[in-house]
XYZ file of C-alpha atoms in Angstrom:
225
model
C 36.868 -77.031 -36.814
C 34.108 -79.477 -36.816
C 33.974 -82.095 -34.076
C 32.157 -85.523 -34.126
C 31.670 -87.261 -31.021
C 30.848 -91.025 -31.290
C 28.020 -92.259 -29.276
C 28.067 -96.118 -28.449
C 25.492 -97.843 -26.316
C 27.322 -97.434 -22.826
C 29.117 -94.253 -23.826
C 28.792 -91.864 -20.693
C 31.255 -89.058 -21.341
C 29.901 -88.029 -24.928
C 28.041 -84.919 -23.614
C 31.069 -83.905 -21.360
C 33.035 -83.834 -24.621
C 30.554 -81.817 -26.448
C 30.123 -79.431 -23.672
C 34.035 -78.645 -24.084
C 33.913 -78.486 -27.865
C 30.698 -76.791 -28.493
C 29.621 -75.149 -25.085
C 33.013 -73.684 -24.169
C 34.872 -73.535 -27.430
C 31.966 -72.765 -29.676
C 32.922 -75.131 -32.397
C 30.397 -77.105 -34.390
C 29.867 -80.504 -33.044
C 27.838 -83.515 -34.124
C 26.960 -86.645 -31.991
C 27.545 -89.654 -34.175
C 25.515 -92.879 -33.349
C 27.568 -95.940 -33.627
C 25.607 -97.049 -36.618
C 26.363 -93.953 -38.925
C 29.230 -94.209 -41.409
C 29.349 -90.713 -42.877
C 31.899 -88.800 -41.339
C 32.676 -86.640 -44.331
C 31.762 -83.373 -42.632
C 34.099 -84.019 -39.498
C 37.530 -82.836 -38.799
C 38.024 -84.312 -35.452
C 36.518 -87.699 -34.185
C 36.260 -88.174 -30.396
C 35.615 -91.671 -29.016
C 34.594 -90.720 -25.394
C 34.917 -92.603 -22.348
C 32.235 -94.939 -20.869
C 31.452 -98.764 -21.239
C 30.905 -99.247 -24.954
C 28.345 -102.041 -25.535
C 28.856 -102.751 -21.834
C 32.633 -103.867 -22.270
C 31.573 -107.358 -22.728
C 34.509 -109.645 -23.859
C 37.173 -106.955 -23.385
C 36.999 -103.250 -23.106
C 36.406 -101.994 -26.570
C 36.377 -105.361 -28.262
C 32.814 -105.089 -29.586
C 33.026 -101.434 -30.412
C 35.825 -102.089 -32.692
C 33.513 -103.753 -35.185
C 30.891 -101.026 -35.305
C 29.985 -99.486 -38.485
C 31.286 -96.068 -37.307
C 34.681 -97.382 -36.367
C 35.223 -98.646 -40.074
C 34.829 -95.033 -41.222
C 36.891 -93.665 -38.179
C 39.785 -95.894 -39.468
C 39.294 -94.460 -42.926
C 39.320 -91.090 -41.368
C 42.540 -91.680 -39.517
C 44.093 -93.202 -42.492
C 43.619 -90.061 -44.495
C 45.604 -88.066 -41.925
C 42.631 -86.691 -40.042
C 42.527 -86.236 -36.389
C 41.061 -88.857 -33.929
C 41.006 -88.758 -30.167
C 40.184 -91.656 -27.831
C 39.700 -90.956 -24.333
C 39.606 -93.617 -21.621
C 37.260 -96.305 -23.222
C 38.004 -94.533 -26.560
C 41.553 -95.243 -25.820
C 40.986 -99.016 -25.471
C 38.772 -98.867 -28.708
C 41.669 -97.610 -30.626
C 43.908 -100.107 -29.407
C 41.520 -102.892 -30.312
C 40.846 -101.308 -33.750
C 44.593 -101.443 -34.521
C 44.958 -97.583 -34.722
C 47.307 -97.550 -31.742
C 49.684 -100.180 -30.651
C 49.485 -102.132 -27.269
C 46.516 -102.901 -24.914
C 44.848 -101.570 -21.909
C 44.538 -104.242 -19.219
C 43.138 -104.510 -15.559
C 44.728 -102.035 -13.345
C 47.585 -103.317 -11.100
C 45.524 -103.788 -7.708
C 42.646 -104.783 -9.739
C 40.448 -101.888 -8.482
C 38.532 -99.223 -10.201
C 40.378 -95.873 -9.839
C 38.546 -92.479 -9.676
C 40.989 -89.665 -8.723
C 43.021 -86.716 -10.204
C 46.686 -87.450 -10.966
C 49.577 -85.513 -12.008
C 50.762 -86.155 -15.619
C 54.129 -85.038 -17.505
C 53.814 -83.596 -20.908
C 56.366 -85.533 -22.674
C 56.243 -84.357 -26.362
C 54.380 -80.974 -27.542
C 55.713 -81.314 -30.890
C 52.422 -82.576 -32.380
C 48.933 -80.676 -32.963
C 47.449 -82.257 -29.890
C 49.967 -80.877 -27.364
C 51.317 -77.774 -28.897
C 49.606 -75.624 -26.196
C 51.538 -77.393 -23.309
C 55.310 -77.101 -22.741
C 57.530 -80.281 -22.834
C 58.136 -81.333 -19.017
C 54.929 -79.250 -18.006
C 53.243 -80.928 -15.070
C 49.332 -81.006 -15.419
C 46.427 -82.801 -13.376
C 43.701 -84.510 -14.888
C 41.244 -87.065 -13.499
C 41.265 -90.647 -14.284
C 38.360 -93.129 -13.885
C 38.939 -96.581 -15.041
C 39.438 -100.278 -14.046
C 41.393 -101.419 -16.933
C 43.857 -98.635 -17.763
C 47.123 -100.341 -17.346
C 48.898 -99.757 -20.424
C 50.787 -102.982 -21.763
C 52.758 -103.650 -24.818
C 55.717 -106.062 -25.844
C 59.252 -104.612 -25.118
C 60.011 -104.026 -29.113
C 56.811 -101.829 -29.167
C 57.889 -99.723 -25.942
C 61.118 -99.016 -27.615
C 59.701 -97.866 -30.883
C 57.104 -95.738 -28.918
C 60.163 -93.997 -26.970
C 62.363 -93.920 -29.970
C 59.612 -92.117 -32.161
C 58.459 -89.748 -29.564
C 54.843 -91.281 -29.469
C 54.610 -91.228 -25.733
C 52.719 -87.810 -25.113
C 51.704 -88.092 -21.305
C 53.283 -89.922 -18.477
C 52.006 -90.418 -15.094
C 54.104 -88.584 -12.467
C 55.340 -85.218 -11.875
C 58.785 -85.485 -13.998
C 60.109 -87.238 -17.036
C 61.475 -90.081 -14.781
C 58.839 -92.631 -14.120
C 58.189 -93.238 -10.226
C 56.305 -96.221 -9.148
C 54.681 -94.408 -6.422
C 52.998 -92.029 -9.047
C 51.722 -94.771 -11.224
C 48.103 -95.372 -10.406
C 47.472 -98.459 -12.424
C 50.796 -99.932 -13.237
C 51.079 -98.905 -16.934
C 54.369 -99.822 -18.388
C 56.878 -96.990 -18.526
C 54.168 -94.869 -16.654
C 52.412 -94.291 -20.110
C 49.225 -92.214 -19.698
C 48.792 -91.482 -23.471
C 50.251 -91.969 -26.857
C 49.929 -91.266 -30.456
C 50.348 -93.032 -33.770
C 53.690 -92.725 -35.885
C 51.925 -89.958 -37.865
C 50.734 -88.066 -34.885
C 47.022 -87.769 -36.058
C 45.603 -90.320 -33.475
C 45.879 -89.829 -30.055
C 44.721 -92.308 -27.063
C 44.923 -91.347 -23.328
C 43.215 -92.631 -20.229
C 43.034 -89.389 -18.288
C 39.978 -87.239 -19.052
C 40.882 -83.926 -20.310
C 37.141 -82.814 -20.958
C 36.765 -83.238 -17.044
C 39.451 -80.523 -16.531
C 38.140 -77.964 -18.951
C 35.340 -75.869 -17.523
C 36.613 -73.069 -14.979
C 33.416 -74.178 -12.797
C 35.171 -77.286 -12.044
C 38.326 -75.492 -10.684
C 40.820 -77.152 -13.102
C 41.333 -76.168 -16.812
C 44.636 -78.110 -17.559
C 42.677 -80.190 -20.052
C 41.077 -77.463 -22.262
C 44.559 -76.883 -23.800
C 44.317 -80.268 -25.626
C 41.246 -78.891 -27.517
C 42.447 -75.218 -27.961
C 45.541 -76.560 -29.717
C 43.505 -77.861 -32.667
C 41.808 -74.382 -33.140
C 45.223 -72.859 -34.200
């Protein structure tokens, strides 16, 4: 399983992801500069967290037009795997690979803390190592992590089981466990086919045992089956 980690000007979690895929799991990993277009050797494209192109205009709005994203869209349309984490999730929505948008947090503050998440669907490649209903803890670090979509889109996401992670410690959304105001407490979703995943929490920051939390490494281990 070969991973490709996209590097934009402003990415700051690219090496964190590479440490997990290559350092902890021993999988070949290539850092992909934003101007590169050849993804033919890559199985899994990862768009990491950070501030791509300084997050000018909107988060992910400029990165969406980079050369590597045209190739990433082709990669996804071929049914291959794409993971967007935090800023990567924002880029995926801007690129149209995932529905909805990420907007300013409810209280307009940057949030950096560990939060409980409930695994909603483990019936796709990304989450098969988890149990449906399992509560895990992952870090978040974002100022624009509030997931928003119109009502029809939210209904489709729920009916098609595209919500994979929800903020909170059970399947019932609780306002007090929603750190950023995301509708339906959504923390992570996939596309209809299940090969594209976007999530605001950082699984790569909860993978190394030295950090005291390994809830995130299952997301990457699942792909090695």
